[in-house]
Short mmCIF file of C-alpha atoms in Angstrom, two decimals:
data_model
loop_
_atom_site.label_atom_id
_atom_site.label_comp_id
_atom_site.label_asym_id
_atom_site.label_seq_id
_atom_site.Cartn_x
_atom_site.Cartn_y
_atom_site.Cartn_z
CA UNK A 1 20.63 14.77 -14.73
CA UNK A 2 20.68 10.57 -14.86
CA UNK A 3 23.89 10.07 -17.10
CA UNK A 4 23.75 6.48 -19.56
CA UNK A 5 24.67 4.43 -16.72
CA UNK A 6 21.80 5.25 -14.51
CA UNK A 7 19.40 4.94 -18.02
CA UNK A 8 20.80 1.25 -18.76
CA UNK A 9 20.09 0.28 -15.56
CA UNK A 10 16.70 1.63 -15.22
CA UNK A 11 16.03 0.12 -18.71
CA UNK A 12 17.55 -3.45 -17.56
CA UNK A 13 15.48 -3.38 -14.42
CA UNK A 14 12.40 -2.51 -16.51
CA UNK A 15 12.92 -5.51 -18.98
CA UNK A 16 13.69 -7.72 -16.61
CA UNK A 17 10.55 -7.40 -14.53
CA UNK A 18 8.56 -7.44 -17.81
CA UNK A 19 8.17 -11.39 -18.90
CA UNK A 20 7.06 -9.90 -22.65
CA UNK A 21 9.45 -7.52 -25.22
CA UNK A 22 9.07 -4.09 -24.78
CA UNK A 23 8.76 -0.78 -27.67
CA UNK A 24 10.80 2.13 -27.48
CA UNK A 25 8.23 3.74 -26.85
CA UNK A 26 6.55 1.45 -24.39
CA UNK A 27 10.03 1.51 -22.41
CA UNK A 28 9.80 5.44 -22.38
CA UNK A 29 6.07 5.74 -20.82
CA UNK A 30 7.04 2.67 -18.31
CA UNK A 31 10.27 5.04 -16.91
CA UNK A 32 8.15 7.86 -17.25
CA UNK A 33 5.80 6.25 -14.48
CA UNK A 34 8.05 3.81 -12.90
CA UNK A 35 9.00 4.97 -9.16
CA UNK A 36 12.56 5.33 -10.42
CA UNK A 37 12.47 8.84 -9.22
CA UNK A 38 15.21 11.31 -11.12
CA UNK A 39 16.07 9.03 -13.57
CA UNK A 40 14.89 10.89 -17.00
CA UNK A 41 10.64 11.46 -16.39
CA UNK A 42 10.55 13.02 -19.91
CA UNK A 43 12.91 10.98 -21.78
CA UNK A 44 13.33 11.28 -25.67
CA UNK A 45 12.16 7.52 -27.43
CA UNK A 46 15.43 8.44 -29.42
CA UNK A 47 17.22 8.87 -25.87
CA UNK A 48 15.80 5.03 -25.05
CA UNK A 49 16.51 3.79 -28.59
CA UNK A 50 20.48 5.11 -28.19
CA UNK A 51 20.27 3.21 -24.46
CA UNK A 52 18.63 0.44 -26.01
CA UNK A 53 21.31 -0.06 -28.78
CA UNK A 54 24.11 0.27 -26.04
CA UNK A 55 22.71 -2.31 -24.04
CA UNK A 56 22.04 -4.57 -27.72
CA UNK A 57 26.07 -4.02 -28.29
CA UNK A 58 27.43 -5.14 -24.74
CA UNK A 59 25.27 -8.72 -25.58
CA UNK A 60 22.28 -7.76 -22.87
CA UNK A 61 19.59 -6.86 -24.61
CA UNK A 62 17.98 -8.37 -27.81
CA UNK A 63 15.96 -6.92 -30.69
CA UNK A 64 13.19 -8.79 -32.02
CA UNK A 65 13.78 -8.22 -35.75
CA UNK A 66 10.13 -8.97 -37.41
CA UNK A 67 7.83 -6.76 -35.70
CA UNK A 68 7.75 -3.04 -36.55
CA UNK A 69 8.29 -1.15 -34.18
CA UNK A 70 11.07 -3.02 -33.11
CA UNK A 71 10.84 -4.92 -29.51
CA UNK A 72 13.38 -5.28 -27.10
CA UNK A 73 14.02 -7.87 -24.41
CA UNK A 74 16.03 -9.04 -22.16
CA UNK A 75 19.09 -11.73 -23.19
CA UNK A 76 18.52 -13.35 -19.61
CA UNK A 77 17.60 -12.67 -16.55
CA UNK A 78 19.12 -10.62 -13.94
CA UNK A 79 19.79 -13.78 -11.59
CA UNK A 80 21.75 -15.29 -14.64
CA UNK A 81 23.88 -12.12 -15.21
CA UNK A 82 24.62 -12.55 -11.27
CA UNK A 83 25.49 -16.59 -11.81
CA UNK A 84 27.85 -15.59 -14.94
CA UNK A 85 29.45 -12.81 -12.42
CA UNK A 86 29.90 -14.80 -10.05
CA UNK A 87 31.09 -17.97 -11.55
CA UNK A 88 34.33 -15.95 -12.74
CA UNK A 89 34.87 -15.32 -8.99
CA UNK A 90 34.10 -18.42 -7.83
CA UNK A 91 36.53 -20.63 -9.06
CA UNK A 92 36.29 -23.53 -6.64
CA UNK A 93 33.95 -23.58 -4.09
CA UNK A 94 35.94 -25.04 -0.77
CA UNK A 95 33.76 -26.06 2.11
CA UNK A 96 34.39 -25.05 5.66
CA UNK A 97 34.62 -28.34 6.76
CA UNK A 98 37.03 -28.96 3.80
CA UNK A 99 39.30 -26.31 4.75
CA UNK A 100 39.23 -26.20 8.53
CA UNK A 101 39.95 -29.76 8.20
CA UNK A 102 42.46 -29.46 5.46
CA UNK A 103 44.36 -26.31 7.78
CA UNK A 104 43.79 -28.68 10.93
CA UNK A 105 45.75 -31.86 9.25
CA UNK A 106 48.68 -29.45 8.21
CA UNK A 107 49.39 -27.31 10.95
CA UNK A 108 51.04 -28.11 14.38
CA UNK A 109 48.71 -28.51 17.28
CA UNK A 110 49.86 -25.00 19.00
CA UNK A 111 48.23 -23.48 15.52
CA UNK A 112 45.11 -25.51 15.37
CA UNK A 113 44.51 -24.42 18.92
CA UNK A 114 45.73 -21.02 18.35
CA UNK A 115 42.70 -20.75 15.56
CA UNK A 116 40.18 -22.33 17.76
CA UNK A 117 40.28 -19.46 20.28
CA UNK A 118 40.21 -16.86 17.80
CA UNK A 119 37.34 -18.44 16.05
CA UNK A 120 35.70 -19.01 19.34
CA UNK A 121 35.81 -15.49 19.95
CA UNK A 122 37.33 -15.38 23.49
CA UNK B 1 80.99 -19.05 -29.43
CA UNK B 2 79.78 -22.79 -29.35
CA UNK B 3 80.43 -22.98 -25.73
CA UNK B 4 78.01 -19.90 -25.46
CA UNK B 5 75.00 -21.84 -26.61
CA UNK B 6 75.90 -24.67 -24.76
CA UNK B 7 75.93 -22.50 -21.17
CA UNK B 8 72.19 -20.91 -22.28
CA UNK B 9 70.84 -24.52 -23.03
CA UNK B 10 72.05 -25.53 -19.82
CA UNK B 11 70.70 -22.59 -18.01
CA UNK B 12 67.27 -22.84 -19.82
CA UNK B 13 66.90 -26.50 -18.65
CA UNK B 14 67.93 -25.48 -14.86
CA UNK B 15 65.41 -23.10 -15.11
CA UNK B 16 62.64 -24.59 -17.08
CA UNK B 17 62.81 -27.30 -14.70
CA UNK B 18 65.01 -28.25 -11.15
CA UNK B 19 65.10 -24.59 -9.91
CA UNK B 20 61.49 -23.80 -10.56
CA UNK B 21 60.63 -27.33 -9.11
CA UNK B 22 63.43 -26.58 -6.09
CA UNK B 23 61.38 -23.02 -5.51
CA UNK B 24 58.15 -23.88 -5.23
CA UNK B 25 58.89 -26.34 -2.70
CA UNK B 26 61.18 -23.94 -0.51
CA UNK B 27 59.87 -22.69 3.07
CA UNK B 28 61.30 -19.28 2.69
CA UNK B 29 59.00 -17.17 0.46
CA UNK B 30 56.28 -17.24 2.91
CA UNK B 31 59.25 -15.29 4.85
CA UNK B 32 59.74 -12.93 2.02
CA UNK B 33 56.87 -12.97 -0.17
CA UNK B 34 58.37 -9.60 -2.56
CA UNK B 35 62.02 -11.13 -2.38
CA UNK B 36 60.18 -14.47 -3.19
CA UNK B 37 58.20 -12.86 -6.65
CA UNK B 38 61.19 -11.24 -7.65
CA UNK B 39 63.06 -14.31 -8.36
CA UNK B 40 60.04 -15.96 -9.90
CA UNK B 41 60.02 -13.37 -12.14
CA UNK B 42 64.24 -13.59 -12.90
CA UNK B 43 63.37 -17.18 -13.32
CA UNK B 44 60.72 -16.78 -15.55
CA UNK B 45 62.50 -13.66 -17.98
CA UNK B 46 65.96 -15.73 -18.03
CA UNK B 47 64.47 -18.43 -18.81
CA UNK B 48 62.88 -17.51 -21.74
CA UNK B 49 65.60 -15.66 -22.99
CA UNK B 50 68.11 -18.54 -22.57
CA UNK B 51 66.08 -20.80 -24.17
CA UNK B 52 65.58 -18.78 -27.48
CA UNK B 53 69.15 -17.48 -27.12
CA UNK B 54 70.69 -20.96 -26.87
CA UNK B 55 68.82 -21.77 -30.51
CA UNK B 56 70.11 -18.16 -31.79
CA UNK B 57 73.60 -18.50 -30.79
CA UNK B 58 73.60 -21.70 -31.99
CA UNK B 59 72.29 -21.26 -35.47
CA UNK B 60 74.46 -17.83 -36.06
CA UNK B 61 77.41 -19.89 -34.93
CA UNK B 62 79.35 -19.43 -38.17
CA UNK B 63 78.38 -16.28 -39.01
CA UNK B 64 80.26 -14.41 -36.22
CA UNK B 65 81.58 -14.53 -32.20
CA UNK B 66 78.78 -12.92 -30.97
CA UNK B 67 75.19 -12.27 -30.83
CA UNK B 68 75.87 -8.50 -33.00
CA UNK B 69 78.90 -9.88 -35.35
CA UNK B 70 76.54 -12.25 -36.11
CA UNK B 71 73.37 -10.70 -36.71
CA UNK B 72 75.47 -8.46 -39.30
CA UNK B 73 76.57 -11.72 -41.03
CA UNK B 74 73.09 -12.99 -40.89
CA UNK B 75 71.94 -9.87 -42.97
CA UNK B 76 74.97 -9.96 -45.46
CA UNK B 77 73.67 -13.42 -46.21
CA UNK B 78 70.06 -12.98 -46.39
CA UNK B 79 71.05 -9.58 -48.88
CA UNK B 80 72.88 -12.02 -50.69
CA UNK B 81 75.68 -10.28 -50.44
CA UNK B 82 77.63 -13.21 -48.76
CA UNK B 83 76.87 -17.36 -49.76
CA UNK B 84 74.30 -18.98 -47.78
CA UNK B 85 76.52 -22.13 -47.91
CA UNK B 86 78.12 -21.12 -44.61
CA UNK B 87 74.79 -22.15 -42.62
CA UNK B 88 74.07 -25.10 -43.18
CA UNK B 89 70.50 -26.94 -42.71
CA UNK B 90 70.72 -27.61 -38.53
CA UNK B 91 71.91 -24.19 -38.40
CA UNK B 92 68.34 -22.82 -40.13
CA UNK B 93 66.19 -24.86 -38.40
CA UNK B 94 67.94 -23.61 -34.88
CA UNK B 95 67.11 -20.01 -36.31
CA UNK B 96 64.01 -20.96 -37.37
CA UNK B 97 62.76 -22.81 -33.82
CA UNK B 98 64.37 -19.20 -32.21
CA UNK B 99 62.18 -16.70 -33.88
CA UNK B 100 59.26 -19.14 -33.79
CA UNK B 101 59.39 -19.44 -29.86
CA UNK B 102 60.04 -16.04 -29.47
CA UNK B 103 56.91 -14.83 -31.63
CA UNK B 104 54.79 -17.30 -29.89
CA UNK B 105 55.88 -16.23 -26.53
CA UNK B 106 55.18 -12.06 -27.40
CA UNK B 107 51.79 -13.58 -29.15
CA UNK B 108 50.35 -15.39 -26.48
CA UNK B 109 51.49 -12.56 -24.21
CA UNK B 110 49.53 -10.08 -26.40
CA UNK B 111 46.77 -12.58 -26.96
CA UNK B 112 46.13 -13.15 -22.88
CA UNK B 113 46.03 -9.12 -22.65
CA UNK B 114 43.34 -8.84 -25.11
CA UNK B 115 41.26 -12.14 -23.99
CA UNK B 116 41.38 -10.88 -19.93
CA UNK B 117 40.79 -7.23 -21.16
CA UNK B 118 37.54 -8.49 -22.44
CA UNK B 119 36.77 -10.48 -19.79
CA UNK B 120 36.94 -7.41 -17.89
CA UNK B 121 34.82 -5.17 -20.15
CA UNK B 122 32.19 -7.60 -19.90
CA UNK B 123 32.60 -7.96 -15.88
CA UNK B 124 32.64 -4.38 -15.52
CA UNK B 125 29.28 -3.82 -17.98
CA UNK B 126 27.00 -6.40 -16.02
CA UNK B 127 28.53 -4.87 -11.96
CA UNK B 128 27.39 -1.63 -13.76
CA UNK B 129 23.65 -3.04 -14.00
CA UNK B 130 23.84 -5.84 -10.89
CA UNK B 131 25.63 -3.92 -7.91
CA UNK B 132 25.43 -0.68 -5.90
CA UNK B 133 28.17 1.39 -4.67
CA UNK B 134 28.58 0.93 -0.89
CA UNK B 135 30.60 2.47 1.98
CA UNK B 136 30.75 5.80 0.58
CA UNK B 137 33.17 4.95 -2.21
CA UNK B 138 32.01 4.62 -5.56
CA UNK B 139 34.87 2.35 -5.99
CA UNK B 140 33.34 -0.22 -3.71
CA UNK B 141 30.61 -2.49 -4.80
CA UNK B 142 28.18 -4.16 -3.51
CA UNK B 143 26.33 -7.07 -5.38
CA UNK B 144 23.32 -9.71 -4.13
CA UNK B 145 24.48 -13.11 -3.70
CA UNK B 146 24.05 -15.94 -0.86
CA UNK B 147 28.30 -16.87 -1.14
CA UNK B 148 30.62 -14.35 1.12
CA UNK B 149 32.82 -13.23 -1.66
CA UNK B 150 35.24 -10.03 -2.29
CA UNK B 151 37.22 -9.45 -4.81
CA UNK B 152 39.04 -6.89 -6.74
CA UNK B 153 38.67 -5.93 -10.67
CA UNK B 154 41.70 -3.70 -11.74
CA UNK B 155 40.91 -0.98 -14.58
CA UNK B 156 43.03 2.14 -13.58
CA UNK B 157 40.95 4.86 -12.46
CA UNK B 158 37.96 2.79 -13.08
CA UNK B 159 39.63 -0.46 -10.04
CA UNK B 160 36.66 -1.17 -8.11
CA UNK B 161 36.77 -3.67 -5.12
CA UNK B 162 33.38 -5.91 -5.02
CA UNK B 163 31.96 -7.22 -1.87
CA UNK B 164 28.88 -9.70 -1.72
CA UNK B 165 25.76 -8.50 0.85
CA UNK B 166 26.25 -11.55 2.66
CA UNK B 167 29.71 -11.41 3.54
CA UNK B 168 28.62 -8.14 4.77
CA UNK B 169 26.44 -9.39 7.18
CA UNK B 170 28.78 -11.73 8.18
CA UNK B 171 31.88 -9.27 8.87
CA UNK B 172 32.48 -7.09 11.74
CA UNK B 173 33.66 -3.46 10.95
CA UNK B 174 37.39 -4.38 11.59
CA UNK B 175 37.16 -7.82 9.77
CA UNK B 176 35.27 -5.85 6.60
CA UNK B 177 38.06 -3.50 6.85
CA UNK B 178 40.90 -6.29 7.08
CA UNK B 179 39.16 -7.30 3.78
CA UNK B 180 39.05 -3.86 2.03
CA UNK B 181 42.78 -3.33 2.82
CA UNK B 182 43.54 -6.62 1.02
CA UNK B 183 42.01 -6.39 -1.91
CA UNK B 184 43.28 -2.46 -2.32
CA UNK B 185 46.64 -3.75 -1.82
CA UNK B 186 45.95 -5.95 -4.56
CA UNK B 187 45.16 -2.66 -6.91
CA UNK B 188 47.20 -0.59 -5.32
CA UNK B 189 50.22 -3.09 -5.94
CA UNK B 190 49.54 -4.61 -9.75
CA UNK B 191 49.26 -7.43 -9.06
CA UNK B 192 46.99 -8.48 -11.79
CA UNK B 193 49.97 -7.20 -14.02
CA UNK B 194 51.85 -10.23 -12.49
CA UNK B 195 48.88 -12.39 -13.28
CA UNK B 196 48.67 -11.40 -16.71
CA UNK B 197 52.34 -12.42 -17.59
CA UNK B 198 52.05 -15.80 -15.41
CA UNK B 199 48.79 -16.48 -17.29
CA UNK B 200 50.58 -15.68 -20.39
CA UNK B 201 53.36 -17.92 -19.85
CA UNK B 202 51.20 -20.88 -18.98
CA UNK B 203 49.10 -20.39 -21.84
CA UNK B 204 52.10 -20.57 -23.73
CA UNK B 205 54.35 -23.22 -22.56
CA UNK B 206 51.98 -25.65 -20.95
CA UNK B 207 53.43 -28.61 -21.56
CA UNK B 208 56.23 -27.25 -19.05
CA UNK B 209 55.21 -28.34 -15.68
CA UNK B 210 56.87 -25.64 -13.97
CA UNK B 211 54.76 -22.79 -15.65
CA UNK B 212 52.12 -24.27 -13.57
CA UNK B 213 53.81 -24.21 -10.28
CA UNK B 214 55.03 -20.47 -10.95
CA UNK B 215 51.42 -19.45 -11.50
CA UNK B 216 50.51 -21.27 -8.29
CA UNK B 217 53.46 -19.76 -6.31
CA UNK B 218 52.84 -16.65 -7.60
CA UNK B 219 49.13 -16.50 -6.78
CA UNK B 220 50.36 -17.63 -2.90
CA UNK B 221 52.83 -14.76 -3.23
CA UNK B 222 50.34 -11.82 -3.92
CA UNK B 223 48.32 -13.08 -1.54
CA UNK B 224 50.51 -12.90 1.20
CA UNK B 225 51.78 -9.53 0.25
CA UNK B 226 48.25 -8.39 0.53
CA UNK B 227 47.89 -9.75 3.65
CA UNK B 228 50.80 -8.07 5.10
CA UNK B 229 49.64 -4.84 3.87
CA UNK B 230 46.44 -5.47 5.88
CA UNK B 231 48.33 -6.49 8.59
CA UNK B 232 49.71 -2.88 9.25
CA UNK B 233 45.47 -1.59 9.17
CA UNK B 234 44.47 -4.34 11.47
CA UNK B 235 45.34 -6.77 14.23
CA UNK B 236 46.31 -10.66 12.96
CA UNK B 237 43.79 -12.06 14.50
CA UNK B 238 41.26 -9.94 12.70
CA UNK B 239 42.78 -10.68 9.18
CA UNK B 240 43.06 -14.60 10.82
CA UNK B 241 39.14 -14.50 11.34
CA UNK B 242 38.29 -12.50 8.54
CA UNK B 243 39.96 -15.30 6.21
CA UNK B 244 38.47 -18.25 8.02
CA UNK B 245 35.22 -16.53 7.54
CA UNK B 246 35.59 -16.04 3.67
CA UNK B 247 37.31 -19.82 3.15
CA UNK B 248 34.29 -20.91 5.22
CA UNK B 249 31.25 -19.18 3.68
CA UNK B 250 29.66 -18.97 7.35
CA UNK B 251 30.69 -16.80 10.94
CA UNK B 252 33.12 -19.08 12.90
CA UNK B 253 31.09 -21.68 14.94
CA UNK B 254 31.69 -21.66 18.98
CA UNK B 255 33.94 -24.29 18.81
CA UNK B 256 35.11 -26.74 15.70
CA UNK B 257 33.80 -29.86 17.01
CA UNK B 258 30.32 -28.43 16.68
CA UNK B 259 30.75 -28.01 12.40
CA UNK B 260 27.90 -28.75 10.84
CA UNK B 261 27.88 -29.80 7.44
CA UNK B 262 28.33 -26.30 5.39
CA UNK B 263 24.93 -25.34 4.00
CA UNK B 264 25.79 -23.26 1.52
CA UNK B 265 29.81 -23.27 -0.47
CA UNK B 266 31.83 -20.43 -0.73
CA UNK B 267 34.83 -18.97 -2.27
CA UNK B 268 38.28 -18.19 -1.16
CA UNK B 269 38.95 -14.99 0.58
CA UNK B 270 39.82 -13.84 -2.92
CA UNK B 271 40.41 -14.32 -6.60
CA UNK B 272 41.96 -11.25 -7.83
CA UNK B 273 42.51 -9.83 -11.10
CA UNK B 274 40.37 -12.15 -13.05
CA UNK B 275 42.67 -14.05 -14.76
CA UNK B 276 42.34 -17.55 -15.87
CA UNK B 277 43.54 -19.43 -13.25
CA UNK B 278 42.70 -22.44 -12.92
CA UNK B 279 43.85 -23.60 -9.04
CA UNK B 280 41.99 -26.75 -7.97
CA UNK B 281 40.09 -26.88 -5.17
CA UNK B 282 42.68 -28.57 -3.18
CA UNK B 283 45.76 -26.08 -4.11
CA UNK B 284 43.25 -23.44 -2.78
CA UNK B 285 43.10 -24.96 0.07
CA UNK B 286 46.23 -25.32 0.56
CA UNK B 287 47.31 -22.03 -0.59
CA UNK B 288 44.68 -20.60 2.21
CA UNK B 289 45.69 -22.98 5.09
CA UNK B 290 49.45 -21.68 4.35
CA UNK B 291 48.08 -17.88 4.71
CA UNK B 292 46.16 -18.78 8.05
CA UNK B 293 49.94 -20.78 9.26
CA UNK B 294 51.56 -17.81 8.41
CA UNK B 295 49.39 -15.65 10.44
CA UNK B 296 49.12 -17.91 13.41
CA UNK B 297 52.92 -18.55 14.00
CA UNK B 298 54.78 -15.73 12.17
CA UNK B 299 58.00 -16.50 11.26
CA UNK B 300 61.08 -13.69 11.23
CA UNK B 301 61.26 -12.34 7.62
CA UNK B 302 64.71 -13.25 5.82
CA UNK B 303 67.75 -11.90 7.48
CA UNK B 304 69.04 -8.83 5.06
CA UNK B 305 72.18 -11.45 3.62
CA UNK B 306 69.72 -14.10 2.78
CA UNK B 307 67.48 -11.29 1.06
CA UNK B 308 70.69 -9.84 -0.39
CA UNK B 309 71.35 -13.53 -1.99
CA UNK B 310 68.29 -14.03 -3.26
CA UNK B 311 68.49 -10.35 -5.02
CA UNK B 312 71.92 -10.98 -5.93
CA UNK B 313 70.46 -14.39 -8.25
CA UNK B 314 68.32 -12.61 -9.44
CA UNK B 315 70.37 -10.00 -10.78
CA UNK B 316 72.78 -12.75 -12.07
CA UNK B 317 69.88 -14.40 -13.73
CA UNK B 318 69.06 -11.41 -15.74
CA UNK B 319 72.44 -10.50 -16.18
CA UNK B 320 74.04 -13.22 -17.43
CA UNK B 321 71.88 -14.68 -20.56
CA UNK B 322 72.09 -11.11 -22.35
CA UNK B 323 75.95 -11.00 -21.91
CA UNK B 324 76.30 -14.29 -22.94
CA UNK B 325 74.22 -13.68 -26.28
CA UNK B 326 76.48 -10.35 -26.91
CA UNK B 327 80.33 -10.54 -25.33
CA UNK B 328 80.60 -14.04 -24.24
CA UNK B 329 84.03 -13.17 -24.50
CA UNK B 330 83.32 -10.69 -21.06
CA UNK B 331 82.91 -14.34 -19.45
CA UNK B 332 85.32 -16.76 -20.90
#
């Protein structure tokens, strides 16, 4: 049994490999044959369409609003959603060179060598 | 009770300013990181406290000796029941600037809370669709990306620690361990519930240098009490390596001298809780070439009277503004 999690996901990896916006229904028959394995073969379009409107609330997915039935799409792509993610975490981006040299000018000479055998690995 | 105010102005400027400044200068909490966090935090509660309560006493002045004599005059005149003559204009506008500061310091409190909370939602919603649980743990994650990066996102039940492929491939087993036992620390210890109220009280007093260096000092802290924690999992000079690898984005070359210039930039060894700090490049540095120090020539922790002092302060600190607001005669 895939629970909603497993379903968004499938449904976000689907859209993002697929350049063009997807039906319901096309969504349904592309899990139904995508190698995706347990995740929901026989799914319910009103199964997709409840995944679909999760994913539309959390700002992920977007409805296109003039075509009947509706089409979905991805907001970005999945590299972007990674960038976004990441540039939370990476608040500055120190280089070694910066820091080793940084640590080297502030430390006492017994440190700086103490850190250049363990980084030497002996 | 004039002489009442004047001690909790006095005390709010010390601590607004020449102790904080004093503090985050001092050697010590490197020796006694917990000690070290507990006094920020005195620092930080007092001087709040004495800063509104200096306005309040000030304002209620005629109205009564204390803080609760006062407060009952304070109603009788705002029922009417007594003339409002007896506070006169500077006496409103103390009261006034009191309850102002005191809702904007709860509001900004509350209003940090619900902005990180967010924040998290969001983080959590896209690790749900970009990572894979790893190491047998569904509360590990791992995600795709080329910086070495781990880092912790607190939610309860829900805490997951997140760990980037490539710093996986760039770890041994101990070193990925020395890692995971930092960043759990980090859950295990709230210490984004530290964060939170630093964040808060920078995002509410920021013209006040100082709330800047307590957020700094108290990033350093949690950091250090983390490492310590790994330090009892794994050897130091694991945790030293495991650092330098993070700070560096790359596995430690054979020698310094043979650096090349870093291909790709990295992150620190962590940025917990996902608050909005805002540490420049260069007090990240710093903050991670003090961690490495400390590692590499470990100094003895705080001799039990020195701890005992700094407690003691910090008992004072929290001790003293409240009984100065209610029995100032207790003192005098």
């Amino acid at each position: 049994m895939a629970t909603l999690g497993d379903l968004e996901r499938t449904v976000m990896e689907l859209l993002w490999a697929t350049p063009e916006a997807l039906t319901a229904n096309g969504l349904r028959e592309a899990i139904a044959e995508a190698p995706f394995g347990e995740v929901g073969r026989e799914l319910a379009v009103t199964t997709v369409l409840t995944v679909l409107s999760r994913l539309e609330k959390k700002g992920l997915v977007q409805r296109e609003r003039n075509s009947r039935p509706h089409r979905y799409k991805s907001v970005t792509s999945r590299e972007a959603h990674t960038a976004e993610l990441m540039h939370e975490v990476l608040v500055t981006a120190p280089d070694r060179e910066a820091v080793l040299a940084r640590f080297i000018g502030s430390v006492s000479e017994t440190e700086a060598q103490t850190l250049r055998k363990l980084l030497s690995g002996s | 009770m004039f002489w009442a105010s004047y001690l909790l102005a006095t005390l709010a400027i010390i601590l607004a300013w020449p102790a904080p400044v004093a503090l985050s200068r001092a050697r010590w909490p490197a020796r006694a990181p917990f000690t070290a966090l507990i006094l920020w935090q005195s620092i930080a509660l007092a001087g709040g406290l004495s800063m509104i309560g200096a306005m309040l006493v000030w304002g209620l002045e005629p109205l009564g000796d204390n803080l609760v004599s006062a407060a009952g005059g304070f109603w009788n005149v705002a029922r009417n029941q007594a003339p409002a003559g007896t506070l006169g204009v500077v006496h409103v506008f103390a009261l006034s600037a009191a309850f102002l500061l005191g809702a904007h310091l709860i509001f900004t409190l509350m209003l940090t809370y619900v902005r990180i909370r967010r924040q998290r939602r969001r983080h959590r919603d896209l690790l749900g669709l970009l990572s894979s649980p790893a190491l047998g743990s569904p509360a590990t994650l791992v995600i795709n990306h080329p910086a070495p990066v781990a880092y912790c996102l607190p939610g309860g039940a829900r805490s997951v620690t997140v760990l980037s492929d490539s710093l996986l491939d760039l770890l041994t087993r101990e070193e990925l361990d020395a890692v995971l036992t930092h960043e759990r620390a980090h859950l295990h210890q709230r210490h984004h519930l530290l964060l939170w109220a630093f964040a808060a009280w920078r995002a509410a007093l920021p013209w006040l240098p100082t709330s800047l260096l307590a957020q700094r000092a108290v990033n350093e802290l949690i950091e250090m009490l983390a490492d310590d924690e790994a330090l009892k999992h794994v050897k130091e000079s694991t945790l030293v390596r495991a650092i330098a690898i993070v700070a560096s984005g790359s596995p430690p070359p054979a020698s310094l001298e043979q650096c090349e210039p870093p291909a790709t930039r990295s992150a620190p060894v962590t940025v917990s809780a996902l608050t909005e700090l805002e540490p420049g490049t260069a007090s990240t540095l710093e903050a991670t070439a003090q961690r490495l120090s400390r590692l590499l020539t470990p100094l003895p922790p705080l001799s039990v009277l020195q701890r005992n002092t700094v407690l003691g302060t910090s008992a004072l600190l929290l001790t003293v503004p409240p009984i100065l607001l209610v029995a100032p005669e207790l003192l005098g």
